[in-house]
Amino acid sequence: MTTPPLLPTPTLAKIYARTAQASWPVPAQNSPWTRFQLSVTDDLEPRWEIAYEGASASTEVRDLKPETRYRLRLRAAVPGMADGVWGKEAVEVFFVTTDESLNVRLTAQILRAVGINDAVAVDALLSEHAAQISLETRDRYGKTLLMIACQTGTPEIVNKLLRAGASANATTRSGKTPLSLACSTINLATATALLAFDPTTVDSADSGGSTPLMWAVENAGTTQKGVDLVTLLLSHGAAVDREDATRKTALDRLCACTTGGNVAVAALLVQAGARIVRTPSKRNPMSTLMVAAMNGHLDLCVALVDRWRCDPRVVTEHGGTARSFAASAGHVHVATVLEERVKIWSHDELAP
């Protein structure tokens, strides 16, 4: 009669408040066991619950309670046993979980590491304490670790968090995703990392209907990085004419913001098929040119007239023109240039 093999004794590592890592030695070849069952019970509620069943020789025991004494029992099946049938032999070990304060300390540490862009510390914390760190932990402003990294961090930290399981679809209280936050700060590197990981977030809209593209064009300023970010979003299929809650598209937002007016960004949008409002209507009371003029974007106004053939003589229902809107807002130079364009268009129209 063959003597049944002695079961290995489980060892516990990385014991924390709510998880513990269990493993047991198994021969790399010719193992006498085909499957293992790991069960757990505590002294307060002595009822065995299955923590793991399978062929692996290690597992993470989850859903534990802090500062609690547990008993772990390992059983195994040998070749020929039917599914659900286990050997009579069992090996038990005891362990005690830690208090919850460790989780709090680790959370504070990784929030600080992400905040100061310490990739080495982030990597060490995730490598050693991934089970104790909630990747969806939020700071006092309601931002997750990934959101913080996307705004002011590096792609290295963003990729570490994404690989560890951080959600690219988590939102702030106002509905902004990590990608929208990256675009708000024109962080091209982190936006690139996010889209490489999950391109489906490219049109994620917040509670006001604003998409990453809208935030990018509004904050692009005159920088090349802003142009490159808009190029990136469009290359991933960003919807160029999607409207926010106030019916503004990305081009509308570019014209309307006081720090916008980037002609290179406008050219990218128009090339991608962006709608130019040439004539005011009930839906759009002002033309694209009028909005740009009212906000003092001289170069953009010139491009709209000379390059994209927006008529500077168009009037609103109440008689307003691009020139008058610029003048009333104090943009005298814009008004002067538009007046010159009005004369040119009128002359060309009268020319034989």
Tab-separated table of N, CA and C in Angstrom, residues 188-345:
chain	number	residue	atom	x	y	z
A	188	LEU	N	1.037	66.732	-22.015
A	188	LEU	CA	1.055	65.891	-23.212
A	188	LEU	C	1.552	64.485	-22.907
A	189	ALA	N	2.574	64.385	-22.069
A	189	ALA	CA	3.181	63.082	-21.785
A	189	ALA	C	2.215	62.144	-21.073
A	190	THR	N	1.503	62.648	-20.066
A	190	THR	CA	0.582	61.766	-19.342
A	190	THR	C	-0.665	61.468	-20.173
A	191	ALA	N	-1.101	62.431	-20.987
A	191	ALA	CA	-2.242	62.175	-21.875
A	191	ALA	C	-1.890	61.084	-22.875
A	192	THR	N	-0.659	61.108	-23.367
A	192	THR	CA	-0.200	60.074	-24.301
A	192	THR	C	-0.227	58.702	-23.639
A	193	ALA	N	0.239	58.640	-22.396
A	193	ALA	CA	0.249	57.369	-21.666
A	193	ALA	C	-1.167	56.857	-21.439
A	194	LEU	N	-2.078	57.741	-21.085
A	194	LEU	CA	-3.471	57.343	-20.850
A	194	LEU	C	-4.121	56.787	-22.110
A	195	LEU	N	-3.937	57.474	-23.225
A	195	LEU	CA	-4.572	57.033	-24.471
A	195	LEU	C	-3.943	55.754	-24.996
A	196	ALA	N	-2.660	55.555	-24.726
A	196	ALA	CA	-2.016	54.303	-25.125
A	196	ALA	C	-2.591	53.139	-24.332
A	197	PHE	N	-2.948	53.400	-23.071
A	197	PHE	CA	-3.502	52.348	-22.216
A	197	PHE	C	-4.970	52.095	-22.519
A	198	ASP	N	-5.745	53.174	-22.703
A	198	ASP	CA	-7.186	53.038	-22.947
A	198	ASP	C	-7.674	54.170	-23.852
A	199	PRO	N	-7.644	53.974	-25.166
A	199	PRO	CA	-8.060	55.032	-26.097
A	199	PRO	C	-9.547	55.345	-26.049
A	200	THR	N	-10.342	54.499	-25.397
A	200	THR	CA	-11.796	54.729	-25.373
A	200	THR	C	-12.186	55.926	-24.505
A	201	THR	N	-11.248	56.466	-23.734
A	201	THR	CA	-11.565	57.608	-22.870
A	201	THR	C	-11.447	58.940	-23.606
A	202	VAL	N	-11.140	58.913	-24.898
A	202	VAL	CA	-10.831	60.149	-25.627
A	202	VAL	C	-11.989	61.141	-25.632
A	203	ASP	N	-13.220	60.675	-25.608
A	203	ASP	CA	-14.376	61.575	-25.635
A	203	ASP	C	-15.143	61.590	-24.318
A	204	SER	N	-14.493	61.206	-23.230
A	204	SER	CA	-15.173	61.174	-21.930
A	204	SER	C	-15.577	62.589	-21.519
A	205	ALA	N	-16.873	62.807	-21.362
A	205	ALA	CA	-17.390	64.142	-21.042
A	205	ALA	C	-17.698	64.272	-19.558
A	206	ASP	N	-17.463	65.451	-19.000
A	206	ASP	CA	-17.776	65.686	-17.592
A	206	ASP	C	-19.232	66.125	-17.439
A	207	SER	N	-19.615	66.525	-16.244
A	207	SER	CA	-21.019	66.853	-15.990
A	207	SER	C	-21.490	68.080	-16.762
A	208	GLY	N	-20.552	68.897	-17.245
A	208	GLY	CA	-20.909	70.051	-18.055
A	208	GLY	C	-20.812	69.785	-19.540
A	209	GLY	N	-20.563	68.517	-19.887
A	209	GLY	CA	-20.466	68.140	-21.289
A	209	GLY	C	-19.120	68.409	-21.921
A	210	SER	N	-18.151	68.865	-21.137
A	210	SER	CA	-16.829	69.182	-21.683
A	210	SER	C	-16.006	67.920	-21.892
A	211	THR	N	-15.396	67.801	-23.058
A	211	THR	CA	-14.555	66.658	-23.392
A	211	THR	C	-13.083	67.027	-23.220
A	212	PRO	N	-12.187	66.031	-23.211
A	212	PRO	CA	-10.757	66.339	-23.154
A	212	PRO	C	-10.307	67.301	-24.258
A	213	LEU	N	-10.868	67.154	-25.463
A	213	LEU	CA	-10.496	68.050	-26.559
A	213	LEU	C	-10.852	69.501	-26.226
A	214	MET	N	-12.011	69.714	-25.641
A	214	MET	CA	-12.421	71.073	-25.274
A	214	MET	C	-11.470	71.671	-24.246
A	215	TRP	N	-11.091	70.873	-23.244
A	215	TRP	CA	-10.158	71.367	-22.237
A	215	TRP	C	-8.794	71.643	-22.846
A	216	ALA	N	-8.392	70.827	-23.797
A	216	ALA	CA	-7.085	71.021	-24.431
A	216	ALA	C	-7.041	72.311	-25.243
A	217	VAL	N	-8.065	72.563	-26.060
A	217	VAL	CA	-8.035	73.767	-26.900
A	217	VAL	C	-8.157	75.030	-26.049
A	218	GLU	N	-8.898	74.960	-24.962
A	218	GLU	CA	-9.056	76.124	-24.082
A	218	GLU	C	-7.758	76.495	-23.383
A	219	ASN	N	-6.944	75.497	-23.087
A	219	ASN	CA	-5.733	75.737	-22.304
A	219	ASN	C	-4.453	75.657	-23.120
A	220	ALA	N	-4.582	75.506	-24.430
A	220	ALA	CA	-3.398	75.350	-25.285
A	220	ALA	C	-2.530	76.598	-25.304
A	221	GLY	N	-3.141	77.778	-25.132
A	221	GLY	CA	-2.374	79.017	-25.195
A	221	GLY	C	-1.693	79.158	-26.539
A	222	THR	N	-0.441	79.561	-26.518
A	222	THR	CA	0.329	79.689	-27.763
A	222	THR	C	1.443	78.652	-27.835
A	223	THR	N	1.366	77.620	-27.009
A	223	THR	CA	2.450	76.646	-26.917
A	223	THR	C	2.360	75.560	-27.984
A	224	GLN	N	3.515	75.052	-28.375
A	224	GLN	CA	3.553	73.932	-29.307
A	224	GLN	C	3.024	72.672	-28.642
A	225	LYS	N	3.248	72.570	-27.334
A	225	LYS	CA	2.749	71.398	-26.614
A	225	LYS	C	1.229	71.320	-26.693
A	226	GLY	N	0.576	72.485	-26.650
A	226	GLY	CA	-0.877	72.510	-26.789
A	226	GLY	C	-1.317	72.031	-28.155
A	227	VAL	N	-0.592	72.457	-29.186
A	227	VAL	CA	-0.884	72.006	-30.553
A	227	VAL	C	-0.697	70.498	-30.657
A	228	ASP	N	0.388	70.001	-30.071
A	228	ASP	CA	0.675	68.562	-30.129
A	228	ASP	C	-0.386	67.754	-29.384
A	229	LEU	N	-0.889	68.301	-28.289
A	229	LEU	CA	-1.918	67.593	-27.524
A	229	LEU	C	-3.217	67.499	-28.320
A	230	VAL	N	-3.604	68.589	-28.964
A	230	VAL	CA	-4.809	68.559	-29.802
A	230	VAL	C	-4.623	67.576	-30.952
A	231	THR	N	-3.428	67.562	-31.541
A	231	THR	CA	-3.124	66.604	-32.611
A	231	THR	C	-3.283	65.176	-32.112
A	232	LEU	N	-2.784	64.917	-30.902
A	232	LEU	CA	-2.890	63.581	-30.306
A	232	LEU	C	-4.346	63.166	-30.145
A	233	LEU	N	-5.151	64.046	-29.598
A	233	LEU	CA	-6.565	63.722	-29.366
A	233	LEU	C	-7.304	63.473	-30.675
A	234	LEU	N	-7.054	64.307	-31.662
A	234	LEU	CA	-7.718	64.128	-32.958
A	234	LEU	C	-7.272	62.835	-33.629
A	235	SER	N	-5.997	62.478	-33.453
A	235	SER	CA	-5.502	61.229	-34.052
A	235	SER	C	-6.141	60.003	-33.415
A	236	HIS	N	-6.671	60.169	-32.200
A	236	HIS	CA	-7.372	59.071	-31.521
A	236	HIS	C	-8.884	59.146	-31.732
A	237	GLY	N	-9.301	60.001	-32.653
A	237	GLY	CA	-10.715	60.037	-33.015
A	237	GLY	C	-11.589	60.945	-32.190
A	238	ALA	N	-11.008	61.941	-31.505
A	238	ALA	CA	-11.824	62.861	-30.709
A	238	ALA	C	-12.888	63.518	-31.585
A	239	ALA	N	-14.105	63.579	-31.069
A	239	ALA	CA	-15.228	64.160	-31.822
A	239	ALA	C	-15.077	65.675	-31.869
A	240	VAL	N	-14.796	66.204	-33.053
A	240	VAL	CA	-14.453	67.615	-33.183
A	240	VAL	C	-15.656	68.535	-32.997
A	241	ASP	N	-16.852	68.073	-33.323
A	241	ASP	CA	-18.036	68.931	-33.237
A	241	ASP	C	-18.994	68.545	-32.118
A	242	ARG	N	-18.514	67.776	-31.168
A	242	ARG	CA	-19.356	67.470	-30.010
A	242	ARG	C	-19.618	68.759	-29.233
A	243	GLU	N	-20.809	68.919	-28.696
A	243	GLU	CA	-21.176	70.141	-27.982
A	243	GLU	C	-21.236	69.910	-26.476
A	244	ASP	N	-20.871	70.944	-25.726
A	244	ASP	CA	-21.006	70.864	-24.274
A	244	ASP	C	-22.428	71.263	-23.873
A	245	ALA	N	-22.663	71.419	-22.595
A	245	ALA	CA	-24.019	71.709	-22.116
A	245	ALA	C	-24.536	73.064	-22.582
A	246	THR	N	-23.629	73.948	-23.003
A	246	THR	CA	-24.041	75.267	-23.498
A	246	THR	C	-24.009	75.327	-25.022
A	247	ARG	N	-23.913	74.155	-25.652
A	247	ARG	CA	-23.923	74.015	-27.112
A	247	ARG	C	-22.658	74.549	-27.784
A	248	LYS	N	-21.579	74.629	-27.051
A	248	LYS	CA	-20.311	75.073	-27.626
A	248	LYS	C	-19.478	73.870	-28.050
A	249	THR	N	-18.874	73.961	-29.233
A	249	THR	CA	-17.940	72.941	-29.697
A	249	THR	C	-16.534	73.336	-29.256
A	250	ALA	N	-15.557	72.496	-29.588
A	250	ALA	CA	-14.169	72.813	-29.242
A	250	ALA	C	-13.725	74.118	-29.903
A	251	LEU	N	-14.094	74.330	-31.167
A	251	LEU	CA	-13.721	75.575	-31.851
A	251	LEU	C	-14.410	76.776	-31.207
A	252	ASP	N	-15.659	76.615	-30.829
A	252	ASP	CA	-16.366	77.689	-30.121
A	252	ASP	C	-15.636	78.050	-28.829
A	253	ARG	N	-15.188	77.029	-28.111
A	253	ARG	CA	-14.497	77.250	-26.840
A	253	ARG	C	-13.152	77.944	-27.071
A	254	LEU	N	-12.485	77.576	-28.149
A	254	LEU	CA	-11.204	78.201	-28.481
A	254	LEU	C	-11.388	79.699	-28.719
A	255	CYS	N	-12.453	80.051	-29.425
A	255	CYS	CA	-12.728	81.459	-29.725
A	255	CYS	C	-13.204	82.221	-28.495
A	256	ALA	N	-13.895	81.535	-27.599
A	256	ALA	CA	-14.541	82.203	-26.469
A	256	ALA	C	-13.629	82.437	-25.275
A	257	CYS	N	-12.567	81.646	-25.121
A	257	CYS	CA	-11.733	81.806	-23.928
A	257	CYS	C	-10.728	82.945	-24.131
A	258	THR	N	-10.484	83.698	-23.081
A	258	THR	CA	-9.626	84.882	-23.191
A	258	THR	C	-8.164	84.531	-23.418
A	259	THR	N	-7.750	83.323	-23.023
A	259	THR	CA	-6.352	82.926	-23.206
A	259	THR	C	-6.173	82.042	-24.434
A	260	GLY	N	-7.233	81.876	-25.224
A	260	GLY	CA	-7.163	80.982	-26.385
A	260	GLY	C	-6.749	81.707	-27.646
A	261	GLY	N	-7.361	81.310	-28.744
A	261	GLY	CA	-7.067	81.959	-30.011
A	261	GLY	C	-5.892	81.396	-30.764
A	262	ASN	N	-5.411	80.216	-30.386
A	262	ASN	CA	-4.270	79.606	-31.069
A	262	ASN	C	-4.679	79.228	-32.497
A	263	VAL	N	-4.085	79.914	-33.483
A	263	VAL	CA	-4.460	79.688	-34.880
A	263	VAL	C	-4.086	78.281	-35.334
A	264	ALA	N	-2.950	77.780	-34.864
A	264	ALA	CA	-2.531	76.431	-35.250
A	264	ALA	C	-3.526	75.392	-34.746
A	265	VAL	N	-4.035	75.592	-33.545
A	265	VAL	CA	-5.048	74.685	-32.998
A	265	VAL	C	-6.337	74.803	-33.796
A	266	ALA	N	-6.728	76.031	-34.118
A	266	ALA	CA	-7.936	76.238	-34.923
A	266	ALA	C	-7.810	75.541	-36.274
A	267	ALA	N	-6.635	75.615	-36.869
A	267	ALA	CA	-6.414	74.978	-38.171
A	267	ALA	C	-6.581	73.469	-38.084
A	268	LEU	N	-6.102	72.886	-36.991
A	268	LEU	CA	-6.268	71.444	-36.798
A	268	LEU	C	-7.745	71.082	-36.699
A	269	LEU	N	-8.492	71.885	-35.968
A	269	LEU	CA	-9.920	71.615	-35.796
A	269	LEU	C	-10.671	71.757	-37.117
A	270	VAL	N	-10.380	72.817	-37.856
A	270	VAL	CA	-11.059	73.035	-39.140
A	270	VAL	C	-10.709	71.925	-40.123
A	271	GLN	N	-9.444	71.535	-40.127
A	271	GLN	CA	-9.014	70.449	-41.012
A	271	GLN	C	-9.732	69.144	-40.668
A	272	ALA	N	-10.050	68.978	-39.384
A	272	ALA	CA	-10.752	67.765	-38.941
A	272	ALA	C	-12.257	67.862	-39.154
A	273	GLY	N	-12.710	68.991	-39.719
A	273	GLY	CA	-14.133	69.130	-40.034
A	273	GLY	C	-14.933	69.958	-39.063
A	274	ALA	N	-14.266	70.767	-38.247
A	274	ALA	CA	-14.984	71.573	-37.260
A	274	ALA	C	-15.954	72.539	-37.932
A	275	ARG	N	-17.088	72.699	-37.312
A	275	ARG	CA	-18.115	73.615	-37.805
A	275	ARG	C	-17.712	75.063	-37.559
A	276	ILE	N	-17.759	75.876	-38.616
A	276	ILE	CA	-17.576	77.323	-38.482
A	276	ILE	C	-18.948	77.973	-38.642
A	277	VAL	N	-19.364	78.712	-37.645
A	277	VAL	CA	-20.645	79.426	-37.732
A	277	VAL	C	-20.403	80.706	-38.527
A	278	ARG	N	-20.889	80.738	-39.728
A	278	ARG	CA	-20.661	81.889	-40.606
A	278	ARG	C	-21.776	82.926	-40.498
A	279	THR	N	-22.983	82.469	-40.214
A	279	THR	CA	-24.134	83.368	-40.126
A	279	THR	C	-24.870	83.129	-38.816
A	280	PRO	N	-25.109	84.167	-38.025
A	280	PRO	CA	-25.839	83.999	-36.760
A	280	PRO	C	-27.245	83.443	-36.989
A	281	SER	N	-27.738	82.734	-35.982
A	281	SER	CA	-29.081	82.155	-36.037
A	281	SER	C	-29.619	82.082	-34.616
A	282	LYS	N	-30.839	81.577	-34.466
A	282	LYS	CA	-31.395	81.426	-33.122
A	282	LYS	C	-30.558	80.453	-32.295
A	283	ARG	N	-30.082	79.398	-32.943
A	283	ARG	CA	-29.263	78.409	-32.235
A	283	ARG	C	-27.877	78.977	-31.921
A	284	ASN	N	-27.325	79.736	-32.836
A	284	ASN	CA	-26.002	80.337	-32.670
A	284	ASN	C	-26.121	81.844	-32.908
A	285	PRO	N	-26.419	82.627	-31.866
A	285	PRO	CA	-26.682	84.061	-32.028
A	285	PRO	C	-25.494	84.861	-32.556
A	286	MET	N	-24.266	84.301	-32.415
A	286	MET	CA	-23.075	84.995	-32.905
A	286	MET	C	-22.282	84.069	-33.815
A	287	SER	N	-21.627	84.650	-34.811
A	287	SER	CA	-20.781	83.850	-35.696
A	287	SER	C	-19.475	83.524	-34.986
A	288	THR	N	-18.738	82.564	-35.529
A	288	THR	CA	-17.432	82.203	-34.974
A	288	THR	C	-16.506	83.413	-34.970
A	289	LEU	N	-16.529	84.190	-36.036
A	289	LEU	CA	-15.691	85.391	-36.130
A	289	LEU	C	-16.058	86.406	-35.054
A	290	MET	N	-17.327	86.587	-34.808
A	290	MET	CA	-17.769	87.544	-33.788
A	290	MET	C	-17.254	87.159	-32.405
A	291	VAL	N	-17.325	85.880	-32.087
A	291	VAL	CA	-16.868	85.413	-30.769
A	291	VAL	C	-15.367	85.633	-30.624
A	292	ALA	N	-14.608	85.309	-31.671
A	292	ALA	CA	-13.160	85.514	-31.631
A	292	ALA	C	-12.821	86.994	-31.491
A	293	ALA	N	-13.570	87.848	-32.199
A	293	ALA	CA	-13.325	89.293	-32.139
A	293	ALA	C	-13.627	89.846	-30.755
A	294	MET	N	-14.736	89.424	-30.168
A	294	MET	CA	-15.140	89.916	-28.854
A	294	MET	C	-14.114	89.564	-27.783
A	295	ASN	N	-13.363	88.466	-27.996
A	295	ASN	CA	-12.366	88.034	-27.017
A	295	ASN	C	-10.949	88.441	-27.393
A	296	GLY	N	-10.830	89.284	-28.430
A	296	GLY	CA	-9.544	89.901	-28.743
A	296	GLY	C	-8.524	89.033	-29.433
A	297	HIS	N	-8.951	87.996	-30.136
A	297	HIS	CA	-8.003	87.096	-30.796
A	297	HIS	C	-7.704	87.598	-32.211
A	298	LEU	N	-6.758	88.517	-32.317
A	298	LEU	CA	-6.460	89.172	-33.591
A	298	LEU	C	-6.051	88.185	-34.674
A	299	ASP	N	-5.039	87.363	-34.398
A	299	ASP	CA	-4.542	86.433	-35.419
A	299	ASP	C	-5.624	85.454	-35.858
A	300	LEU	N	-6.441	85.022	-34.924
A	300	LEU	CA	-7.510	84.087	-35.263
A	300	LEU	C	-8.563	84.774	-36.132
A	301	CYS	N	-8.862	86.029	-35.829
A	301	CYS	CA	-9.826	86.771	-36.655
A	301	CYS	C	-9.314	86.910	-38.087
A	302	VAL	N	-8.040	87.235	-38.224
A	302	VAL	CA	-7.445	87.365	-39.561
A	302	VAL	C	-7.522	86.038	-40.306
A	303	ALA	N	-7.227	84.937	-39.602
A	303	ALA	CA	-7.283	83.618	-40.244
A	303	ALA	C	-8.713	83.263	-40.644
A	304	LEU	N	-9.665	83.581	-39.791
A	304	LEU	CA	-11.068	83.273	-40.109
A	304	LEU	C	-11.536	84.032	-41.351
A	305	VAL	N	-11.092	85.272	-41.490
A	305	VAL	CA	-11.511	86.070	-42.648
A	305	VAL	C	-10.718	85.704	-43.897
A	306	ASP	N	-9.394	85.729	-43.788
A	306	ASP	CA	-8.545	85.557	-44.973
A	306	ASP	C	-8.393	84.100	-45.403
A	307	ARG	N	-8.358	83.205	-44.428
A	307	ARG	CA	-8.068	81.797	-44.742
A	307	ARG	C	-9.329	80.966	-44.884
A	308	TRP	N	-10.284	81.216	-44.007
A	308	TRP	CA	-11.492	80.377	-44.021
A	308	TRP	C	-12.725	81.144	-44.499
A	309	ARG	N	-12.474	82.343	-45.047
A	309	ARG	CA	-13.479	83.118	-45.774
A	309	ARG	C	-14.750	83.403	-44.976
A	310	CYS	N	-14.573	83.847	-43.748
A	310	CYS	CA	-15.708	84.299	-42.940
A	310	CYS	C	-15.968	85.776	-43.257
A	311	ASP	N	-17.150	86.092	-43.640
A	311	ASP	CA	-17.509	87.454	-44.047
A	311	ASP	C	-17.551	88.382	-42.826
A	312	PRO	N	-16.682	89.408	-42.784
A	312	PRO	CA	-16.654	90.309	-41.626
A	312	PRO	C	-17.827	91.277	-41.592
A	313	ARG	N	-18.638	91.292	-42.631
A	313	ARG	CA	-19.767	92.231	-42.699
A	313	ARG	C	-21.060	91.646	-42.136
A	314	VAL	N	-21.052	90.374	-41.808
A	314	VAL	CA	-22.254	89.709	-41.299
A	314	VAL	C	-22.727	90.386	-40.015
A	315	VAL	N	-24.052	90.515	-39.873
A	315	VAL	CA	-24.618	91.171	-38.688
A	315	VAL	C	-25.543	90.221	-37.938
A	316	THR	N	-25.687	90.473	-36.649
A	316	THR	CA	-26.618	89.695	-35.831
A	316	THR	C	-28.031	90.236	-36.013
A	317	GLU	N	-28.959	89.589	-35.355
A	317	GLU	CA	-30.358	90.019	-35.417
A	317	GLU	C	-30.529	91.457	-34.933
A	318	HIS	N	-29.641	91.876	-34.026
A	318	HIS	CA	-29.743	93.217	-33.447
A	318	HIS	C	-28.703	94.177	-34.023
A	319	GLY	N	-28.083	93.792	-35.132
A	319	GLY	CA	-27.180	94.703	-35.825
A	319	GLY	C	-25.734	94.669	-35.398
A	320	GLY	N	-25.350	93.746	-34.554
A	320	GLY	CA	-23.962	93.646	-34.127
A	320	GLY	C	-23.084	93.021	-35.194
A	321	THR	N	-21.824	93.478	-35.268
A	321	THR	CA	-20.855	92.908	-36.209
A	321	THR	C	-19.618	92.467	-35.441
A	322	ALA	N	-18.753	91.748	-36.125
A	322	ALA	CA	-17.507	91.335	-35.489
A	322	ALA	C	-16.717	92.564	-35.042
A	323	ARG	N	-16.675	93.599	-35.897
A	323	ARG	CA	-15.945	94.819	-35.554
A	323	ARG	C	-16.548	95.503	-34.324
A	324	SER	N	-17.873	95.589	-34.279
A	324	SER	CA	-18.512	96.281	-33.150
A	324	SER	C	-18.336	95.519	-31.843
A	325	PHE	N	-18.336	94.199	-31.923
A	325	PHE	CA	-18.123	93.402	-30.710
A	325	PHE	C	-16.703	93.592	-30.192
A	326	ALA	N	-15.729	93.654	-31.099
A	326	ALA	CA	-14.341	93.879	-30.691
A	326	ALA	C	-14.184	95.256	-30.059
A	327	ALA	N	-14.792	96.259	-30.681
A	327	ALA	CA	-14.678	97.629	-30.173
A	327	ALA	C	-15.322	97.774	-28.800
A	328	SER	N	-16.506	97.193	-28.619
A	328	SER	CA	-17.206	97.314	-27.335
A	328	SER	C	-16.471	96.599	-26.213
A	329	ALA	N	-15.654	95.595	-26.572
A	329	ALA	CA	-14.875	94.867	-25.562
A	329	ALA	C	-13.509	95.502	-25.329
A	330	GLY	N	-13.227	96.611	-26.040
A	330	GLY	CA	-11.967	97.317	-25.832
A	330	GLY	C	-10.811	96.819	-26.672
A	331	HIS	N	-11.078	95.940	-27.631
A	331	HIS	CA	-10.011	95.415	-28.486
A	331	HIS	C	-9.922	96.282	-29.743
A	332	VAL	N	-9.339	97.464	-29.570
A	332	VAL	CA	-9.323	98.473	-30.630
A	332	VAL	C	-8.567	97.990	-31.857
A	333	HIS	N	-7.423	97.347	-31.640
A	333	HIS	CA	-6.617	96.893	-32.776
A	333	HIS	C	-7.376	95.851	-33.596
A	334	VAL	N	-8.082	94.954	-32.919
A	334	VAL	CA	-8.881	93.946	-33.622
A	334	VAL	C	-9.979	94.633	-34.428
A	335	ALA	N	-10.627	95.615	-33.826
A	335	ALA	CA	-11.697	96.344	-34.519
A	335	ALA	C	-11.160	97.058	-35.752
A	336	THR	N	-9.964	97.633	-35.637
A	336	THR	CA	-9.358	98.345	-36.770
A	336	THR	C	-9.057	97.395	-37.921
A	337	VAL	N	-8.470	96.255	-37.598
A	337	VAL	CA	-8.139	95.265	-38.629
A	337	VAL	C	-9.406	94.743	-39.293
A	338	LEU	N	-10.442	94.504	-38.527
A	338	LEU	CA	-11.700	94.012	-39.099
A	338	LEU	C	-12.358	95.073	-39.984
A	339	GLU	N	-12.242	96.336	-39.598
A	339	GLU	CA	-12.784	97.409	-40.431
A	339	GLU	C	-12.082	97.437	-41.788
A	340	GLU	N	-10.762	97.199	-41.758
A	340	GLU	CA	-10.014	97.127	-43.018
A	340	GLU	C	-10.499	95.956	-43.863
A	341	ARG	N	-10.781	94.823	-43.205
A	341	ARG	CA	-11.262	93.645	-43.944
A	341	ARG	C	-12.657	93.900	-44.526
A	342	VAL	N	-13.486	94.641	-43.812
A	342	VAL	CA	-14.815	94.981	-44.326
A	342	VAL	C	-14.679	95.782	-45.621
A	343	LYS	N	-13.766	96.743	-45.638
A	343	LYS	CA	-13.551	97.561	-46.833
A	343	LYS	C	-13.056	96.710	-47.995
A	344	ILE	N	-12.139	95.794	-47.702
A	344	ILE	CA	-11.597	94.931	-48.757
A	344	ILE	C	-12.693	94.057	-49.348
A	345	TRP	N	-13.508	93.434	-48.464
A	345	TRP	CA	-14.589	92.562	-48.954
A	345	TRP	C	-15.619	93.365	-49.755
